[in-house]
Short mmCIF file of C-alpha atoms in Angstrom, two decimals:
data_model
loop_
_atom_site.label_atom_id
_atom_site.label_comp_id
_atom_site.label_asym_id
_atom_site.label_seq_id
_atom_site.Cartn_x
_atom_site.Cartn_y
_atom_site.Cartn_z
CA MET A 6 -90.80 2.09 -11.88
CA GLN A 7 -91.66 0.73 -8.44
CA PRO A 8 -93.43 2.82 -5.82
CA ARG A 9 -91.10 5.21 -4.09
CA THR A 10 -90.67 5.46 -0.38
CA THR A 11 -92.11 8.75 0.80
CA VAL A 12 -92.04 8.13 4.55
CA GLN A 13 -88.48 8.21 5.80
CA PRO A 14 -87.67 5.99 8.75
CA PRO A 15 -84.76 7.27 10.82
CA SER A 16 -81.37 6.19 9.63
CA SER A 17 -80.08 3.00 11.17
CA GLY A 18 -76.78 2.66 12.95
CA ARG A 19 -74.92 1.61 9.84
CA SER A 20 -73.43 4.61 8.14
CA LEU A 21 -71.49 4.95 4.94
CA GLU A 22 -68.40 7.04 4.32
CA HIS A 23 -68.77 10.27 2.41
CA PRO A 24 -66.19 12.88 1.51
CA ALA A 25 -66.65 16.24 3.22
CA ARG A 26 -67.54 19.04 0.83
CA ASP A 27 -63.98 20.35 0.70
CA ALA A 28 -62.64 16.88 -0.14
CA ILE A 29 -64.76 16.61 -3.30
CA ARG A 30 -62.62 16.85 -6.42
CA LEU A 31 -63.69 17.98 -9.87
CA GLU A 32 -61.80 15.20 -11.64
CA ASP A 33 -63.57 12.53 -9.57
CA VAL A 34 -66.98 14.10 -10.21
CA LEU A 35 -66.34 14.25 -13.97
CA HIS A 36 -65.16 10.65 -13.93
CA ALA A 37 -68.28 9.58 -12.04
CA LEU A 38 -70.51 11.38 -14.54
CA SER A 39 -68.70 9.91 -17.55
CA ASP A 40 -70.45 6.57 -17.08
CA PRO A 41 -73.89 6.32 -18.72
CA MET A 42 -75.39 4.24 -15.87
CA ARG A 43 -74.16 6.67 -13.24
CA MET A 44 -75.37 9.59 -15.31
CA ARG A 45 -78.79 7.98 -15.45
CA VAL A 46 -78.85 7.70 -11.66
CA VAL A 47 -77.79 11.33 -11.26
CA ARG A 48 -80.41 12.55 -13.73
CA THR A 49 -83.13 10.62 -11.94
CA LEU A 50 -82.03 11.97 -8.55
CA ALA A 51 -81.86 15.49 -9.98
CA GLY A 52 -85.57 15.24 -10.77
CA GLU A 53 -86.40 14.46 -7.15
CA THR A 54 -86.47 16.69 -4.12
CA GLY A 55 -86.01 13.87 -1.66
CA GLU A 56 -84.34 10.51 -1.42
CA LEU A 57 -84.77 7.49 -3.63
CA SER A 58 -84.18 3.89 -2.68
CA CYS A 59 -81.62 2.00 -4.76
CA SER A 60 -84.43 -0.40 -5.60
CA VAL A 61 -86.27 2.16 -7.75
CA PHE A 62 -83.38 2.32 -10.21
CA ASP A 63 -83.83 -0.34 -12.79
CA LEU A 64 -80.44 -0.20 -14.48
CA PRO A 65 -79.73 -2.73 -17.25
CA VAL A 66 -76.72 -4.07 -15.37
CA SER A 67 -76.22 -6.65 -12.63
CA LYS A 68 -77.05 -5.91 -9.01
CA SER A 69 -73.37 -5.89 -8.07
CA THR A 70 -72.55 -3.46 -10.88
CA THR A 71 -75.43 -1.25 -9.75
CA THR A 72 -74.02 -1.29 -6.21
CA HIS A 73 -70.61 -0.40 -7.60
CA HIS A 74 -71.99 2.59 -9.50
CA PHE A 75 -73.74 3.92 -6.40
CA ARG A 76 -70.56 3.49 -4.37
CA VAL A 77 -68.55 5.45 -6.97
CA LEU A 78 -71.13 8.23 -6.87
CA ARG A 79 -71.03 8.33 -3.07
CA GLU A 80 -67.26 8.15 -2.73
CA CYS A 81 -66.67 11.02 -5.13
CA GLY A 82 -69.24 13.20 -3.38
CA VAL A 83 -72.00 13.25 -5.98
CA ILE A 84 -74.63 11.49 -3.84
CA ASN A 85 -75.45 10.92 -0.20
CA GLN A 86 -76.37 7.39 0.78
CA ILE A 87 -78.02 6.55 4.04
CA TYR A 88 -79.59 3.41 5.47
CA ARG A 89 -83.18 3.88 6.53
CA GLY A 90 -84.45 0.67 7.99
CA THR A 91 -83.45 -1.94 5.44
CA ALA A 92 -83.35 0.44 2.47
CA LYS A 93 -80.34 2.32 1.21
CA MET A 94 -81.59 5.77 0.27
CA ASN A 95 -79.89 8.10 -2.17
CA ALA A 96 -79.93 11.84 -2.69
CA LEU A 97 -77.96 14.16 -4.93
CA ARG A 98 -75.49 16.43 -3.10
CA ARG A 99 -76.69 19.34 -5.18
CA GLU A 100 -75.93 22.01 -2.59
CA ASP A 101 -72.35 20.83 -2.20
CA LEU A 102 -71.80 20.48 -5.94
CA ASP A 103 -73.35 23.86 -6.73
CA ALA A 104 -71.27 25.54 -4.05
CA LEU A 105 -68.03 23.98 -5.27
CA PHE A 106 -68.66 24.03 -9.02
CA PRO A 107 -71.26 26.70 -9.85
CA GLY A 108 -73.25 25.85 -12.95
CA LEU A 109 -71.48 22.57 -13.60
CA LEU A 110 -74.19 20.14 -12.57
CA ASP A 111 -76.89 22.07 -14.40
CA SER A 112 -74.86 22.29 -17.60
CA VAL A 113 -74.10 18.57 -17.45
CA LEU A 114 -77.76 17.70 -16.87
CA ARG A 115 -78.81 19.97 -19.72
CA ALA A 116 -76.14 18.52 -22.00
CA ALA A 117 -77.34 15.00 -21.22
CA ALA A 118 -80.95 15.92 -21.93
CA ASP A 119 -80.00 17.72 -25.17
CA GLN A 120 -77.95 14.75 -26.29
CA ASP A 121 -80.82 12.35 -25.68
CA LEU A 122 -83.07 14.55 -27.78
CA ARG A 123 -80.48 14.67 -30.57
CA LEU A 124 -80.06 10.91 -30.54
CA GLY A 125 -83.76 10.20 -30.16
CA ARG A 126 -83.15 8.44 -26.89
CA ASP A 127 -85.34 8.20 -23.85
CA GLY A 128 -84.07 10.55 -21.16
CA GLY A 129 -82.87 9.50 -17.72
CA MET B 707 -42.58 27.25 -21.52
CA GLN B 708 -40.94 27.07 -24.93
CA PRO B 709 -41.62 29.66 -27.63
CA ARG B 710 -44.88 29.06 -29.39
CA THR B 711 -45.29 28.75 -33.10
CA THR B 712 -47.12 31.79 -34.40
CA VAL B 713 -46.63 31.29 -38.12
CA GLN B 714 -48.75 28.39 -39.36
CA PRO B 715 -47.34 26.41 -42.26
CA PRO B 716 -50.01 24.67 -44.31
CA SER B 717 -51.02 21.27 -43.05
CA SER B 718 -49.10 18.40 -44.50
CA GLY B 719 -50.64 15.43 -46.20
CA ARG B 720 -50.86 13.38 -43.03
CA SER B 721 -54.22 13.86 -41.41
CA LEU B 722 -55.63 12.54 -38.18
CA GLU B 723 -59.11 11.19 -37.56
CA HIS B 724 -61.59 13.37 -35.75
CA PRO B 725 -65.24 12.75 -34.89
CA ALA B 726 -67.72 14.98 -36.69
CA ARG B 727 -69.56 17.34 -34.39
CA ASP B 728 -72.65 15.16 -34.24
CA ALA B 729 -70.56 12.13 -33.29
CA ILE B 730 -69.18 13.81 -30.16
CA ARG B 731 -70.65 12.25 -27.01
CA LEU B 732 -71.03 13.87 -23.62
CA GLU B 733 -69.82 10.81 -21.74
CA ASP B 734 -66.60 10.70 -23.77
CA VAL B 735 -65.97 14.40 -23.21
CA LEU B 736 -66.51 14.06 -19.46
CA HIS B 737 -64.21 11.06 -19.38
CA ALA B 738 -61.53 12.97 -21.28
CA LEU B 739 -61.79 15.90 -18.87
CA SER B 740 -61.65 13.66 -15.79
CA ASP B 741 -57.90 13.21 -16.19
CA PRO B 742 -55.76 15.96 -14.59
CA MET B 743 -53.17 15.94 -17.40
CA ARG B 744 -55.83 16.21 -20.08
CA MET B 745 -57.58 18.91 -18.10
CA ARG B 746 -54.33 20.82 -17.97
CA VAL B 747 -54.01 20.62 -21.76
CA VAL B 748 -57.59 21.79 -22.24
CA ARG B 749 -57.14 24.70 -19.84
CA THR B 750 -53.99 25.81 -21.61
CA LEU B 751 -55.68 25.57 -25.02
CA ALA B 752 -58.70 27.45 -23.68
CA GLY B 753 -56.40 30.38 -22.94
CA GLU B 754 -55.24 30.54 -26.57
CA THR B 755 -57.00 31.78 -29.64
CA GLY B 756 -54.86 29.75 -32.02
CA GLU B 757 -53.05 26.45 -32.15
CA LEU B 758 -50.35 25.16 -29.87
CA SER B 759 -47.72 22.61 -30.69
CA CYS B 760 -47.63 19.49 -28.54
CA SER B 761 -44.08 20.48 -27.67
CA VAL B 762 -45.17 23.50 -25.62
CA PHE B 763 -46.97 21.27 -23.13
CA ASP B 764 -44.54 20.21 -20.49
CA LEU B 765 -46.61 17.55 -18.75
CA PRO B 766 -44.98 15.60 -15.90
CA VAL B 767 -45.55 12.31 -17.71
CA SER B 768 -43.66 10.37 -20.36
CA LYS B 769 -43.75 11.37 -24.01
CA SER B 770 -45.83 8.32 -24.90
CA THR B 771 -48.33 9.10 -22.14
CA THR B 772 -48.52 12.68 -23.37
CA THR B 773 -49.23 11.41 -26.89
CA HIS B 774 -51.91 9.13 -25.48
CA HIS B 775 -53.63 12.02 -23.68
CA PHE B 776 -53.68 14.13 -26.85
CA ARG B 777 -55.10 11.22 -28.80
CA VAL B 778 -57.89 10.73 -26.24
CA LEU B 779 -58.74 14.43 -26.45
CA ARG B 780 -58.81 14.30 -30.25
CA GLU B 781 -60.78 11.07 -30.53
CA CYS B 782 -63.54 12.28 -28.20
CA GLY B 783 -63.84 15.58 -30.05
CA VAL B 784 -62.36 17.96 -27.49
CA ILE B 785 -59.41 19.06 -29.62
CA ASN B 786 -58.41 19.32 -33.24
CA GLN B 787 -54.96 18.05 -34.14
CA ILE B 788 -53.28 18.85 -37.41
CA TYR B 789 -49.82 18.33 -38.76
CA ARG B 790 -48.14 21.54 -39.90
CA GLY B 791 -44.75 20.74 -41.28
CA THR B 792 -43.17 18.51 -38.65
CA ALA B 793 -45.25 19.85 -35.76
CA LYS B 794 -48.52 18.47 -34.50
CA MET B 795 -50.67 21.48 -33.67
CA ASN B 796 -53.60 21.44 -31.27
CA ALA B 797 -56.67 23.60 -30.84
CA LEU B 798 -59.73 23.35 -28.65
CA ARG B 799 -62.98 22.54 -30.50
CA ARG B 800 -64.73 25.24 -28.53
CA GLU B 801 -67.31 26.04 -31.19
CA ASP B 802 -68.37 22.41 -31.48
CA LEU B 803 -68.44 21.86 -27.73
CA ASP B 804 -70.37 25.08 -27.05
CA ALA B 805 -72.88 24.23 -29.75
CA LEU B 806 -73.45 20.71 -28.43
CA PHE B 807 -73.19 21.37 -24.71
CA PRO B 808 -73.94 25.04 -23.98
CA GLY B 809 -72.17 26.30 -20.90
CA LEU B 810 -70.47 23.01 -20.12
CA LEU B 811 -66.92 23.84 -21.13
CA ASP B 812 -67.00 27.20 -19.38
CA SER B 813 -68.38 25.73 -16.18
CA VAL B 814 -65.75 23.00 -16.20
CA LEU B 815 -62.95 25.51 -16.81
CA ARG B 816 -64.26 27.74 -14.06
CA ALA B 817 -64.62 24.78 -11.69
CA ALA B 818 -61.02 23.75 -12.38
CA ALA B 819 -59.76 27.28 -11.74
CA ASP B 820 -61.81 27.59 -8.55
CA GLN B 821 -60.54 24.26 -7.31
CA ASP B 822 -56.92 25.26 -7.91
CA LEU B 823 -57.51 28.41 -5.90
CA ARG B 824 -59.09 26.43 -3.08
CA LEU B 825 -56.24 23.96 -3.00
CA GLY B 826 -53.55 26.58 -3.44
CA ARG B 827 -52.39 24.99 -6.65
CA ASP B 828 -50.93 26.55 -9.73
CA GLY B 829 -53.56 26.77 -12.47
CA GLY B 830 -53.30 25.14 -15.86
#
């Protein structure tokens, strides 16, 4: 994994659309999490307290597919994306998700970790 | 809602394919639950201790789409389907799901109920 950005430049003028908390829908969140690549992103973000640049995610898919997955996660309300300088930074909307769907995110993350153990797969 | 079958005739010779517990995958379950019609079926089944005939589900979609949704739920391991006489009976695989993904089903069901309350929608 590449070095992570720890210093956060202020966000640039470009902003990305996000649903407000009350516009987040369970069905969209479940759909977002049903994709293994998106789940991997969410699990990695869940292990971080801050933001991660898109560039630290080394998904075994094309760059455009990676961008698509991040957009799906943002548009359904699972992650926040913000431009800082030239980097697009990502963070899990844990507070929003926990407020709307208590226990859901944690049970999904645990289920994913348990499943990896069962299948002898590398987590995240 | 139509009367429910309470007497269970033995299953007929026709059987339907189901994944074994250890073949159930989290991503498939989340995908199955990400559809509002399938979620409605799961919520209704979660409120029952026994089996329900497909005919008691009055989904606002065509019969073939309804059949498709039940097949998706069966093939991903969320429900058991069995022929009893001429009826196809359905039951939630709660024991399997709870064993594989502790807390997940309950948190999803609760999230769906909470969301209905928030949106002023009828549950189930």
